Amino acid sequence: MTVLAEGNLVRLRTIRVPDLKAAVAHPYSLSATEPMTDLGWARSVHDQTGFWTPKAGVAAFEVAERLIGTMQFYSPGPTVHGFEIGYSVHNEDDRGKGFGSEALRLFSDLLFAQHPECHRLQLIIAVENFADARTVEHCGYAAEGTLRKAHYTAPGEPADCLIYSRVRD
């Protein structure tokens, strides 16, 4: 296990094999680009990369050595000089306690420190997710606009999302 950053509430660290069972119960906690719910597949990816490469990765955040959630980063496309971030606080009981906020601040600072070529970090949030909107704004992210019909919801029409960014100071 590699500790990536520590705050007052949470520790950010690399993903460990024992984390995988809990993480696959949340489809986008190990991959922001596709649901990863198969434990065997997750184990294979972990064995190959540890869920951390220069262009994409997943970190766990924990409190008192208990897994609280995961953070992901990946390149949103060749014309964006930065990363897109996704995060998940796995259990409802752990939400609203500041764990996700602190993890997002630590993760954002880590990505800017490790990637000098990175000029922006962005998150996409469903328009009805007011709690996440408050969290990312509290962490220094600014709302940029609406991505119409960009969020896949099954079944039915894609939903609108908001895009937030934090740029390098």
PDB file of N, CA and C in Angstrom, residues 69-105:
ATOM      1  N   GLY A  69     -14.329   5.322   0.345  1.00  0.00           N
ATOM      2  CA  GLY A  69     -14.702   5.530  -1.048  1.00  0.00           C
ATOM      3  C   GLY A  69     -13.502   5.505  -1.961  1.00  0.00           C
ATOM      4  N   THR A  70     -13.739   5.894  -3.205  1.00  0.00           N
ATOM      5  CA  THR A  70     -12.685   5.895  -4.219  1.00  0.00           C
ATOM      6  C   THR A  70     -12.737   7.185  -5.028  1.00  0.00           C
ATOM      7  N   MET A  71     -11.590   7.534  -5.588  1.00  0.00           N
ATOM      8  CA  MET A  71     -11.437   8.686  -6.479  1.00  0.00           C
ATOM      9  C   MET A  71     -10.784   8.163  -7.755  1.00  0.00           C
ATOM     10  N   GLN A  72     -11.230   8.645  -8.906  1.00  0.00           N
ATOM     11  CA  GLN A  72     -10.625   8.242 -10.170  1.00  0.00           C
ATOM     12  C   GLN A  72     -10.200   9.480 -10.950  1.00  0.00           C
ATOM     13  N   PHE A  73      -9.188   9.316 -11.787  1.00  0.00           N
ATOM     14  CA  PHE A  73      -8.838  10.361 -12.750  1.00  0.00           C
ATOM     15  C   PHE A  73      -8.535   9.701 -14.079  1.00  0.00           C
ATOM     16  N   TYR A  74      -8.804  10.426 -15.141  1.00  0.00           N
ATOM     17  CA  TYR A  74      -8.491   9.957 -16.486  1.00  0.00           C
ATOM     18  C   TYR A  74      -8.506  11.155 -17.421  1.00  0.00           C
ATOM     19  N   SER A  75      -7.899  10.986 -18.581  1.00  0.00           N
ATOM     20  CA  SER A  75      -7.876  12.049 -19.580  1.00  0.00           C
ATOM     21  C   SER A  75      -9.212  12.087 -20.305  1.00  0.00           C
ATOM     22  N   PRO A  76      -9.893  13.237 -20.305  1.00  0.00           N
ATOM     23  CA  PRO A  76     -11.185  13.310 -20.979  1.00  0.00           C
ATOM     24  C   PRO A  76     -11.075  13.407 -22.499  1.00  0.00           C
ATOM     25  N   GLY A  77      -9.889  13.660 -23.014  1.00  0.00           N
ATOM     26  CA  GLY A  77      -9.714  13.743 -24.459  1.00  0.00           C
ATOM     27  C   GLY A  77      -8.408  14.427 -24.804  1.00  0.00           C
ATOM     28  N   PRO A  78      -7.984  14.315 -26.060  1.00  0.00           N
ATOM     29  CA  PRO A  78      -6.669  14.825 -26.444  1.00  0.00           C
ATOM     30  C   PRO A  78      -6.548  16.346 -26.431  1.00  0.00           C
ATOM     31  N   THR A  79      -7.646  17.064 -26.437  1.00  0.00           N
ATOM     32  CA  THR A  79      -7.552  18.525 -26.477  1.00  0.00           C
ATOM     33  C   THR A  79      -7.656  19.180 -25.104  1.00  0.00           C
ATOM     34  N   VAL A  80      -7.862  18.388 -24.064  1.00  0.00           N
ATOM     35  CA  VAL A  80      -7.963  18.931 -22.708  1.00  0.00           C
ATOM     36  C   VAL A  80      -6.631  18.694 -22.000  1.00  0.00           C
ATOM     37  N   HIS A  81      -6.033  19.759 -21.506  1.00  0.00           N
ATOM     38  CA  HIS A  81      -4.753  19.657 -20.805  1.00  0.00           C
ATOM     39  C   HIS A  81      -4.999  19.454 -19.315  1.00  0.00           C
ATOM     40  N   GLY A  82      -5.572  18.310 -19.018  1.00  0.00           N
ATOM     41  CA  GLY A  82      -5.884  18.008 -17.634  1.00  0.00           C
ATOM     42  C   GLY A  82      -6.590  16.679 -17.519  1.00  0.00           C
ATOM     43  N   PHE A  83      -7.286  16.515 -16.411  1.00  0.00           N
ATOM     44  CA  PHE A  83      -7.951  15.253 -16.120  1.00  0.00           C
ATOM     45  C   PHE A  83      -9.391  15.480 -15.695  1.00  0.00           C
ATOM     46  N   GLU A  84     -10.193  14.459 -15.924  1.00  0.00           N
ATOM     47  CA  GLU A  84     -11.529  14.414 -15.363  1.00  0.00           C
ATOM     48  C   GLU A  84     -11.464  13.546 -14.114  1.00  0.00           C
ATOM     49  N   ILE A  85     -12.218  13.926 -13.114  1.00  0.00           N
ATOM     50  CA  ILE A  85     -12.228  13.219 -11.836  1.00  0.00           C
ATOM     51  C   ILE A  85     -13.625  12.690 -11.565  1.00  0.00           C
ATOM     52  N   GLY A  86     -13.671  11.521 -10.983  1.00  0.00           N
ATOM     53  CA  GLY A  86     -14.913  10.975 -10.461  1.00  0.00           C
ATOM     54  C   GLY A  86     -14.656  10.510  -9.043  1.00  0.00           C
ATOM     55  N   TYR A  87     -15.673  10.537  -8.222  1.00  0.00           N
ATOM     56  CA  TYR A  87     -15.485  10.033  -6.861  1.00  0.00           C
ATOM     57  C   TYR A  87     -16.765   9.407  -6.352  1.00  0.00           C
ATOM     58  N   SER A  88     -16.599   8.545  -5.362  1.00  0.00           N
ATOM     59  CA  SER A  88     -17.741   7.851  -4.782  1.00  0.00           C
ATOM     60  C   SER A  88     -17.499   7.624  -3.298  1.00  0.00           C
ATOM     61  N   VAL A  89     -18.426   8.102  -2.474  1.00  0.00           N
ATOM     62  CA  VAL A  89     -18.460   7.732  -1.061  1.00  0.00           C
ATOM     63  C   VAL A  89     -19.392   6.529  -1.015  1.00  0.00           C
ATOM     64  N   HIS A  90     -18.866   5.374  -0.683  1.00  0.00           N
ATOM     65  CA  HIS A  90     -19.584   4.120  -0.879  1.00  0.00           C
ATOM     66  C   HIS A  90     -20.831   3.948  -0.024  1.00  0.00           C
ATOM     67  N   ASN A  91     -20.784   4.331   1.231  1.00  0.00           N
ATOM     68  CA  ASN A  91     -21.921   4.090   2.126  1.00  0.00           C
ATOM     69  C   ASN A  91     -22.632   5.383   2.483  1.00  0.00           C
ATOM     70  N   GLU A  92     -23.931   5.330   2.434  1.00  0.00           N
ATOM     71  CA  GLU A  92     -24.774   6.492   2.760  1.00  0.00           C
ATOM     72  C   GLU A  92     -24.419   7.079   4.129  1.00  0.00           C
ATOM     73  N   ASP A  93     -24.117   6.237   5.103  1.00  0.00           N
ATOM     74  CA  ASP A  93     -23.800   6.707   6.459  1.00  0.00           C
ATOM     75  C   ASP A  93     -22.528   7.551   6.523  1.00  0.00           C
ATOM     76  N   ASP A  94     -21.662   7.440   5.521  1.00  0.00           N
ATOM     77  CA  ASP A  94     -20.408   8.197   5.503  1.00  0.00           C
ATOM     78  C   ASP A  94     -20.532   9.520   4.758  1.00  0.00           C
ATOM     79  N   ARG A  95     -21.671   9.789   4.184  1.00  0.00           N
ATOM     80  CA  ARG A  95     -21.874  11.030   3.432  1.00  0.00           C
ATOM     81  C   ARG A  95     -22.224  12.172   4.381  1.00  0.00           C
ATOM     82  N   GLY A  96     -21.834  13.379   3.978  1.00  0.00           N
ATOM     83  CA  GLY A  96     -22.139  14.557   4.773  1.00  0.00           C
ATOM     84  C   GLY A  96     -21.227  14.763   5.972  1.00  0.00           C
ATOM     85  N   LYS A  97     -20.136  14.037   6.039  1.00  0.00           N
ATOM     86  CA  LYS A  97     -19.213  14.138   7.179  1.00  0.00           C
ATOM     87  C   LYS A  97     -17.892  14.805   6.806  1.00  0.00           C
ATOM     88  N   GLY A  98     -17.768  15.245   5.557  1.00  0.00           N
ATOM     89  CA  GLY A  98     -16.552  15.913   5.117  1.00  0.00           C
ATOM     90  C   GLY A  98     -15.505  14.992   4.538  1.00  0.00           C
ATOM     91  N   PHE A  99     -15.758  13.683   4.514  1.00  0.00           N
ATOM     92  CA  PHE A  99     -14.768  12.738   3.996  1.00  0.00           C
ATOM     93  C   PHE A  99     -14.535  12.948   2.495  1.00  0.00           C
ATOM     94  N   GLY A 100     -15.612  13.051   1.733  1.00  0.00           N
ATOM     95  CA  GLY A 100     -15.487  13.246   0.291  1.00  0.00           C
ATOM     96  C   GLY A 100     -14.840  14.572  -0.051  1.00  0.00           C
ATOM     97  N   SER A 101     -15.196  15.625   0.671  1.00  0.00           N
ATOM     98  CA  SER A 101     -14.608  16.950   0.426  1.00  0.00           C
ATOM     99  C   SER A 101     -13.102  16.932   0.645  1.00  0.00           C
ATOM    100  N   GLU A 102     -12.691  16.384   1.775  1.00  0.00           N
ATOM    101  CA  GLU A 102     -11.258  16.361   2.045  1.00  0.00           C
ATOM    102  C   GLU A 102     -10.529  15.476   1.039  1.00  0.00           C
ATOM    103  N   ALA A 103     -11.104  14.336   0.699  1.00  0.00           N
ATOM    104  CA  ALA A 103     -10.473  13.452  -0.289  1.00  0.00           C
ATOM    105  C   ALA A 103     -10.339  14.155  -1.636  1.00  0.00           C
ATOM    106  N   LEU A 104     -11.368  14.892  -2.051  1.00  0.00           N
ATOM    107  CA  LEU A 104     -11.304  15.607  -3.330  1.00  0.00           C
ATOM    108  C   LEU A 104     -10.225  16.685  -3.299  1.00  0.00           C
ATOM    109  N   ARG A 105     -10.118  17.442  -2.217  1.00  0.00           N
ATOM    110  CA  ARG A 105      -9.062  18.462  -2.120  1.00  0.00           C
ATOM    111  C   ARG A 105      -7.682  17.814  -2.177  1.00  0.00           C
TER     112      ARG A 105
END
